[in-house]
């Protein structure tokens, strides 16, 4: 049964973590998920993933929303915030606990690194208390592969797929891997378009959808914008700030980056309005046009960017 049958309509989302202003890479993810939703006459939601409180930068949620508005990327329903959904996460964790699907783990990062970088489910049978320990989910049905809407067949290592991953951290914060799936279920998300840094963890998310007997969304991963190979654009590596006053050039750059616009399209679009650029992007959008690479290097050049596939 496809998700369309079970939920009836396309629902996509952009789910930024408010750890700073949007940079070009996150704008690319926002634009791709927006265009995919609009091209499918779907609903596009924005969810602020502010669960990792130590990484939240004050004011950045509002700035992200202002930026999306300045770029004409208007969302179709109330913005949701993970920080306001904690009772729901607690409820689900309690259900998992009562079914003995989670356990406490005392292993440190250093110990895991010393064992080859993968957690070998060491504490699974130790019956450690859940309080003051990290809480891991028993990975009873590992998923080793899936078909990505852009990248095609994806296979991950067995070690990665079989790892009992953390759902609540020792510092009592819920982990991204759990809450992202709980939110996508609650918001009835049918299609997820996001950056390729989340390609491998998708198998964990799919296994969790299955474990909770929920329909699995279609996942599609767009290339990651990097400053240097392996280094995502970020404030730390001086990603140029996104221009709020003049979104057109950046939107055209993002369409070129994704593979939707070529140089001659970009030239023509230079004379279009912001909303015309978005309508053109929606009409041209197709997942099979998007570059299938993991990373694309972004090199600032005059007022525009140059791109180099890696
Ligand atoms: N909040 C995540 C990030 O900003 C994205 C999560 C997702 O799209 O699933 O990297």
CSV table of C-alpha atoms and ligand atoms in Angstrom, one decimal:
chain,number,residue,atom,x,y,z
A,1,UNK,CA,0.0,0.0,0.0
A,2,UNK,CA,1.5,3.4,-0.9
A,3,UNK,CA,1.4,6.3,1.4
A,4,UNK,CA,-0.8,8.2,-1.0
A,5,UNK,CA,-3.5,5.5,-0.5
A,6,UNK,CA,-3.3,5.5,3.3
A,7,UNK,CA,-3.1,9.3,3.9
A,8,UNK,CA,-4.8,10.5,0.7
A,9,UNK,CA,-2.5,13.5,-0.2
A,10,UNK,CA,1.1,14.6,-0.5
A,11,UNK,CA,2.5,16.1,2.6
A,12,UNK,CA,6.1,17.3,2.7
A,13,UNK,CA,8.1,19.3,5.2
A,14,UNK,CA,11.3,21.3,5.8
A,15,UNK,CA,12.7,20.6,9.2
A,16,UNK,CA,15.6,23.0,10.1
A,17,UNK,CA,17.5,22.9,13.3
A,18,UNK,CA,17.7,26.4,14.6
A,19,UNK,CA,21.4,26.4,15.3
A,20,UNK,CA,22.0,29.5,13.2
A,21,UNK,CA,20.7,31.4,10.2
A,22,UNK,CA,19.9,29.6,7.0
A,23,UNK,CA,22.9,29.3,4.7
A,24,UNK,CA,22.9,28.3,1.0
A,25,UNK,CA,22.9,24.6,1.8
A,26,UNK,CA,19.9,24.7,4.0
A,27,UNK,CA,18.1,27.0,1.5
A,28,UNK,CA,18.7,24.3,-1.2
A,29,UNK,CA,17.0,21.7,1.1
A,30,UNK,CA,14.1,24.1,1.8
A,31,UNK,CA,13.7,24.9,-1.9
A,32,UNK,CA,13.9,21.3,-3.0
A,33,UNK,CA,11.3,20.1,-0.5
A,34,UNK,CA,9.0,23.1,-1.4
A,35,UNK,CA,9.2,22.5,-5.1
A,36,UNK,CA,8.6,18.8,-4.8
A,37,UNK,CA,5.5,19.5,-2.7
A,38,UNK,CA,4.2,22.2,-5.1
A,39,UNK,CA,4.9,20.1,-8.2
A,40,UNK,CA,2.8,17.4,-6.6
A,41,UNK,CA,0.1,19.8,-5.6
A,42,UNK,CA,0.9,18.9,-2.0
A,43,UNK,CA,1.0,20.6,1.4
A,44,UNK,CA,4.4,21.9,2.6
A,45,UNK,CA,5.0,22.2,6.3
A,46,UNK,CA,7.8,23.8,8.3
A,47,UNK,CA,8.9,22.1,11.6
A,48,UNK,CA,11.5,23.7,13.8
A,49,UNK,CA,13.7,20.9,15.2
A,50,UNK,CA,14.7,22.6,18.4
A,51,UNK,CA,15.0,19.5,20.5
A,52,UNK,CA,18.8,19.7,20.9
A,53,UNK,CA,18.7,22.7,23.2
A,54,UNK,CA,22.4,23.2,23.7
A,55,UNK,CA,22.7,23.8,20.0
A,56,UNK,CA,19.8,26.1,19.7
A,57,UNK,CA,20.9,29.7,19.0
A,58,UNK,CA,18.5,32.3,20.3
A,59,UNK,CA,16.6,34.1,17.6
A,60,UNK,CA,17.5,31.8,14.8
A,61,UNK,CA,14.1,30.1,14.5
A,62,UNK,CA,12.5,33.5,13.8
A,63,UNK,CA,15.3,34.4,11.4
A,64,UNK,CA,14.9,31.1,9.5
A,65,UNK,CA,11.1,31.8,9.2
A,66,UNK,CA,11.8,35.4,8.0
A,67,UNK,CA,14.3,34.1,5.5
A,68,UNK,CA,11.8,31.5,4.1
A,69,UNK,CA,9.2,34.3,3.7
A,70,UNK,CA,11.7,36.6,2.0
A,71,UNK,CA,12.4,33.8,-0.5
A,72,UNK,CA,8.6,33.3,-1.1
A,73,UNK,CA,8.7,29.8,0.5
A,74,UNK,CA,5.4,30.1,2.4
A,75,UNK,CA,4.3,27.1,4.5
A,76,UNK,CA,0.8,25.8,4.4
A,77,UNK,CA,0.0,25.2,8.1
A,78,UNK,CA,1.1,26.4,11.5
A,79,UNK,CA,4.8,26.0,12.1
A,80,UNK,CA,5.5,23.2,14.6
A,81,UNK,CA,8.3,23.1,17.2
A,82,UNK,CA,9.7,19.9,18.7
A,83,UNK,CA,10.3,21.6,22.0
A,84,UNK,CA,6.4,21.8,22.3
A,85,UNK,CA,5.9,18.1,21.6
A,86,UNK,CA,7.9,16.6,24.5
A,87,UNK,CA,4.9,15.0,26.3
A,88,UNK,CA,4.2,13.0,23.1
A,89,UNK,CA,7.8,11.8,22.9
A,90,UNK,CA,7.6,10.8,26.6
A,91,UNK,CA,4.4,8.8,25.9
A,92,UNK,CA,6.0,6.9,23.1
A,93,UNK,CA,9.1,6.2,25.1
A,94,UNK,CA,7.0,4.9,27.9
A,95,UNK,CA,5.2,2.5,25.5
A,96,UNK,CA,8.6,1.3,24.2
A,97,UNK,CA,9.7,0.8,27.7
A,98,UNK,CA,6.7,-1.2,28.7
A,99,UNK,CA,7.3,-3.5,25.7
A,100,UNK,CA,10.9,-3.9,26.8
A,101,UNK,CA,12.1,-2.4,23.5
A,102,UNK,CA,14.6,0.0,25.1
A,103,UNK,CA,17.4,-0.3,27.6
A,104,UNK,CA,19.9,1.9,29.6
A,105,UNK,CA,23.4,2.1,28.3
A,106,UNK,CA,26.5,3.4,30.1
A,107,UNK,CA,29.0,3.2,27.3
A,108,UNK,CA,31.0,6.3,26.6
A,109,UNK,CA,31.9,7.6,23.1
A,110,UNK,CA,35.5,6.8,23.9
A,111,UNK,CA,34.6,3.2,24.7
A,112,UNK,CA,32.6,2.9,21.5
A,113,UNK,CA,35.4,4.4,19.4
A,114,UNK,CA,37.8,1.9,20.9
A,115,UNK,CA,35.5,-0.9,19.7
A,116,UNK,CA,35.8,0.2,16.1
A,117,UNK,CA,33.3,3.1,16.1
A,118,UNK,CA,30.2,1.0,16.2
A,119,UNK,CA,28.2,0.2,19.2
A,120,UNK,CA,28.0,-3.6,19.6
A,121,UNK,CA,24.8,-3.6,21.7
A,122,UNK,CA,27.0,-4.2,24.7
A,123,UNK,CA,24.5,-3.2,27.4
A,124,UNK,CA,21.4,-4.8,25.9
A,125,UNK,CA,21.1,-7.6,28.4
A,126,UNK,CA,22.5,-5.8,31.5
A,127,UNK,CA,19.2,-4.4,32.7
A,128,UNK,CA,20.8,-1.0,33.6
A,129,UNK,CA,18.4,1.7,34.9
A,130,UNK,CA,17.0,4.1,32.3
A,131,UNK,CA,17.5,7.1,34.6
A,132,UNK,CA,20.9,8.8,34.3
A,133,UNK,CA,21.9,6.5,31.4
A,134,UNK,CA,21.5,6.9,27.7
A,135,UNK,CA,18.5,5.0,26.4
A,136,UNK,CA,18.9,2.8,23.3
A,137,UNK,CA,16.3,1.1,21.1
A,138,UNK,CA,16.6,-2.6,20.5
A,139,UNK,CA,17.2,-2.9,16.7
A,140,UNK,CA,15.2,-6.1,16.1
A,141,UNK,CA,14.4,-5.5,12.4
A,142,UNK,CA,17.4,-3.8,10.9
A,143,UNK,CA,17.0,-2.2,7.4
A,144,UNK,CA,20.0,-2.5,5.2
A,145,UNK,CA,18.8,-0.8,2.0
A,146,UNK,CA,16.1,1.4,0.6
A,147,UNK,CA,15.4,3.1,-2.7
A,148,UNK,CA,16.0,6.9,-2.6
A,149,UNK,CA,13.9,9.1,-4.9
A,150,UNK,CA,17.0,10.8,-6.3
A,151,UNK,CA,19.9,8.5,-5.5
A,152,UNK,CA,18.2,5.1,-6.3
A,153,UNK,CA,19.3,2.0,-4.4
A,154,UNK,CA,21.1,2.8,-1.2
A,155,UNK,CA,22.9,0.1,0.8
A,156,UNK,CA,24.4,0.7,4.3
A,157,UNK,CA,26.9,-1.4,6.3
A,158,UNK,CA,25.5,-4.1,8.4
A,159,UNK,CA,27.2,-2.7,11.5
A,160,UNK,CA,25.4,0.6,11.0
A,161,UNK,CA,22.0,-1.0,10.3
A,162,UNK,CA,22.2,-3.3,13.3
A,163,UNK,CA,23.3,-0.8,15.9
A,164,UNK,CA,20.9,-0.2,18.8
A,165,UNK,CA,20.8,3.6,18.5
A,166,UNK,CA,20.2,6.2,21.2
A,167,UNK,CA,16.6,7.5,21.5
A,168,UNK,CA,17.2,9.5,24.7
A,169,UNK,CA,20.5,10.9,25.7
A,170,UNK,CA,22.2,10.7,29.0
A,171,UNK,CA,21.6,14.5,29.4
A,172,UNK,CA,17.8,13.6,29.2
A,173,UNK,CA,17.3,15.2,25.7
A,174,UNK,CA,15.4,13.1,23.2
A,175,UNK,CA,17.6,12.1,20.2
A,176,UNK,CA,16.9,13.3,16.7
A,177,UNK,CA,16.5,9.7,15.3
A,178,UNK,CA,13.5,9.1,17.5
A,179,UNK,CA,11.7,12.4,17.4
A,180,UNK,CA,12.1,13.0,13.6
A,181,UNK,CA,10.1,9.9,13.0
A,182,UNK,CA,7.5,10.6,15.6
A,183,UNK,CA,6.9,14.0,14.2
A,184,UNK,CA,6.7,12.8,10.6
A,185,UNK,CA,4.1,10.2,11.7
A,186,UNK,CA,2.1,12.8,13.7
A,187,UNK,CA,2.2,15.2,10.8
A,188,UNK,CA,1.3,12.5,8.3
A,189,UNK,CA,4.3,13.3,6.1
A,190,UNK,CA,4.3,11.3,2.9
A,191,UNK,CA,7.5,12.7,1.2
A,192,UNK,CA,10.8,13.7,2.7
A,193,UNK,CA,13.2,15.7,0.6
A,194,UNK,CA,16.4,16.8,2.5
A,195,UNK,CA,20.2,17.0,2.5
A,196,UNK,CA,22.3,13.9,1.7
A,197,UNK,CA,24.0,14.0,5.1
A,198,UNK,CA,20.9,12.1,6.3
A,199,UNK,CA,21.1,9.4,3.6
A,200,UNK,CA,22.5,6.6,5.8
A,201,UNK,CA,20.4,7.3,8.9
A,202,UNK,CA,17.3,6.9,6.7
A,203,UNK,CA,17.6,3.1,7.3
A,204,UNK,CA,17.1,3.6,11.0
A,205,UNK,CA,14.1,5.9,10.4
A,206,UNK,CA,12.6,3.3,8.1
A,207,UNK,CA,13.0,0.6,10.6
A,208,UNK,CA,11.3,2.7,13.2
A,209,UNK,CA,8.4,3.4,10.9
A,210,UNK,CA,8.1,-0.3,10.5
A,211,UNK,CA,8.4,-1.1,14.1
A,212,UNK,CA,5.6,1.4,14.9
A,213,UNK,CA,3.5,-0.2,12.1
A,214,UNK,CA,3.3,3.1,10.2
A,215,UNK,CA,3.5,3.8,6.4
A,216,UNK,CA,7.0,4.7,5.2
A,217,UNK,CA,7.4,8.0,3.4
A,218,UNK,CA,9.3,8.4,0.2
A,219,UNK,CA,12.8,9.7,1.0
A,220,UNK,CA,14.8,11.8,-1.5
A,221,UNK,CA,18.2,13.3,-0.7
A,222,UNK,CA,19.6,16.3,-2.5
A,223,UNK,CA,23.4,17.0,-2.7
A,224,UNK,CA,25.0,18.6,0.2
A,225,UNK,CA,26.6,22.0,-0.3
A,226,UNK,CA,30.1,21.9,1.0
A,227,UNK,CA,32.9,24.5,1.5
A,228,UNK,CA,35.6,21.8,1.1
A,229,UNK,CA,35.1,18.0,0.5
A,230,UNK,CA,33.5,16.6,3.7
A,231,UNK,CA,32.8,20.0,5.2
A,232,UNK,CA,29.2,21.1,5.1
A,233,UNK,CA,28.7,24.8,4.6
A,234,UNK,CA,28.2,26.3,8.0
A,235,UNK,CA,28.9,29.4,10.0
A,236,UNK,CA,32.2,27.9,11.2
A,237,UNK,CA,33.6,27.7,7.7
A,238,UNK,CA,32.3,31.2,6.8
A,239,UNK,CA,29.4,30.2,4.6
A,240,UNK,CA,28.2,33.4,3.0
A,241,UNK,CA,25.1,34.8,4.7
A,242,UNK,CA,21.9,34.5,2.6
A,243,UNK,CA,20.8,37.9,1.2
A,244,UNK,CA,17.3,38.6,2.6
A,245,UNK,CA,16.9,41.8,0.4
A,246,UNK,CA,17.6,40.2,-2.9
A,247,UNK,CA,16.6,36.5,-3.0
A,248,UNK,CA,16.3,36.1,-6.8
A,249,UNK,CA,20.0,35.5,-7.5
A,250,UNK,CA,20.3,33.0,-4.7
A,251,UNK,CA,17.1,31.1,-5.8
A,252,UNK,CA,18.6,30.9,-9.3
A,253,UNK,CA,21.8,29.6,-7.9
A,254,UNK,CA,19.9,27.0,-5.9
A,255,UNK,CA,18.1,25.8,-9.0
A,256,UNK,CA,21.4,25.5,-10.8
A,257,UNK,CA,22.9,23.7,-7.8
A,258,UNK,CA,20.1,21.2,-7.8
A,259,UNK,CA,20.3,20.5,-11.6
A,260,UNK,CA,16.9,22.1,-12.4
A,261,UNK,CA,18.2,25.2,-14.2
A,262,UNK,CA,21.2,25.2,-16.7
A,263,UNK,CA,23.3,28.3,-17.4
A,264,UNK,CA,21.0,29.5,-20.2
A,265,UNK,CA,17.9,29.1,-18.0
A,266,UNK,CA,19.7,31.0,-15.3
A,267,UNK,CA,20.5,33.8,-17.7
A,268,UNK,CA,16.8,34.1,-18.7
A,269,UNK,CA,15.6,33.9,-15.1
A,270,UNK,CA,17.8,36.8,-14.2
A,271,UNK,CA,15.0,39.0,-15.5
A,272,UNK,CA,12.2,37.2,-13.7
A,273,UNK,CA,10.5,38.2,-10.4
A,274,UNK,CA,11.0,36.0,-7.3
A,275,UNK,CA,7.6,34.4,-7.7
A,276,UNK,CA,8.1,33.8,-11.4
A,277,UNK,CA,11.4,32.0,-10.5
A,278,UNK,CA,9.5,29.8,-8.1
A,279,UNK,CA,6.7,29.0,-10.5
A,280,UNK,CA,9.3,28.2,-13.2
A,281,UNK,CA,11.1,25.9,-10.7
A,282,UNK,CA,7.9,24.2,-9.8
A,283,UNK,CA,7.0,23.6,-13.5
A,284,UNK,CA,10.5,22.3,-14.2
A,285,UNK,CA,10.9,20.2,-11.1
A,286,UNK,CA,11.6,16.5,-11.4
A,287,UNK,CA,13.5,14.3,-9.0
A,288,UNK,CA,15.3,12.6,-11.9
A,289,UNK,CA,16.8,15.9,-12.9
A,290,UNK,CA,18.5,16.5,-9.5
A,291,UNK,CA,22.2,15.7,-9.4
A,292,UNK,CA,22.8,12.3,-7.9
A,293,UNK,CA,26.0,13.3,-6.0
A,294,UNK,CA,26.6,13.3,-2.3
A,295,UNK,CA,28.4,16.7,-2.2
A,296,UNK,CA,28.8,19.7,-4.4
A,297,UNK,CA,31.5,22.3,-3.6
A,298,UNK,CA,30.2,25.9,-3.5
A,299,UNK,CA,32.7,28.5,-4.6
A,300,UNK,CA,31.7,32.1,-4.2
A,301,UNK,CA,32.4,34.0,-7.4
A,302,UNK,CA,31.5,37.7,-8.0
A,303,UNK,CA,27.8,37.9,-7.0
A,304,UNK,CA,27.1,34.2,-7.9
A,305,UNK,CA,28.3,30.8,-6.9
A,306,UNK,CA,30.3,28.3,-8.9
A,307,UNK,CA,29.7,24.6,-8.3
A,308,UNK,CA,32.0,21.7,-8.5
A,309,UNK,CA,30.6,18.1,-8.2
A,310,UNK,CA,32.7,16.0,-5.8
B,1,LIG,N1,16.8,19.0,11.5
B,1,LIG,C1,17.7,18.3,10.6
B,1,LIG,C2,18.8,19.2,10.1
B,1,LIG,O1,18.6,20.5,10.1
B,1,LIG,C3,16.9,17.8,9.4
B,1,LIG,C4,16.0,16.7,9.7
B,1,LIG,C5,15.3,16.1,8.5
B,1,LIG,O2,15.1,16.8,7.5
B,1,LIG,O3,14.9,14.9,8.7
B,1,LIG,O4,19.8,18.8,9.7
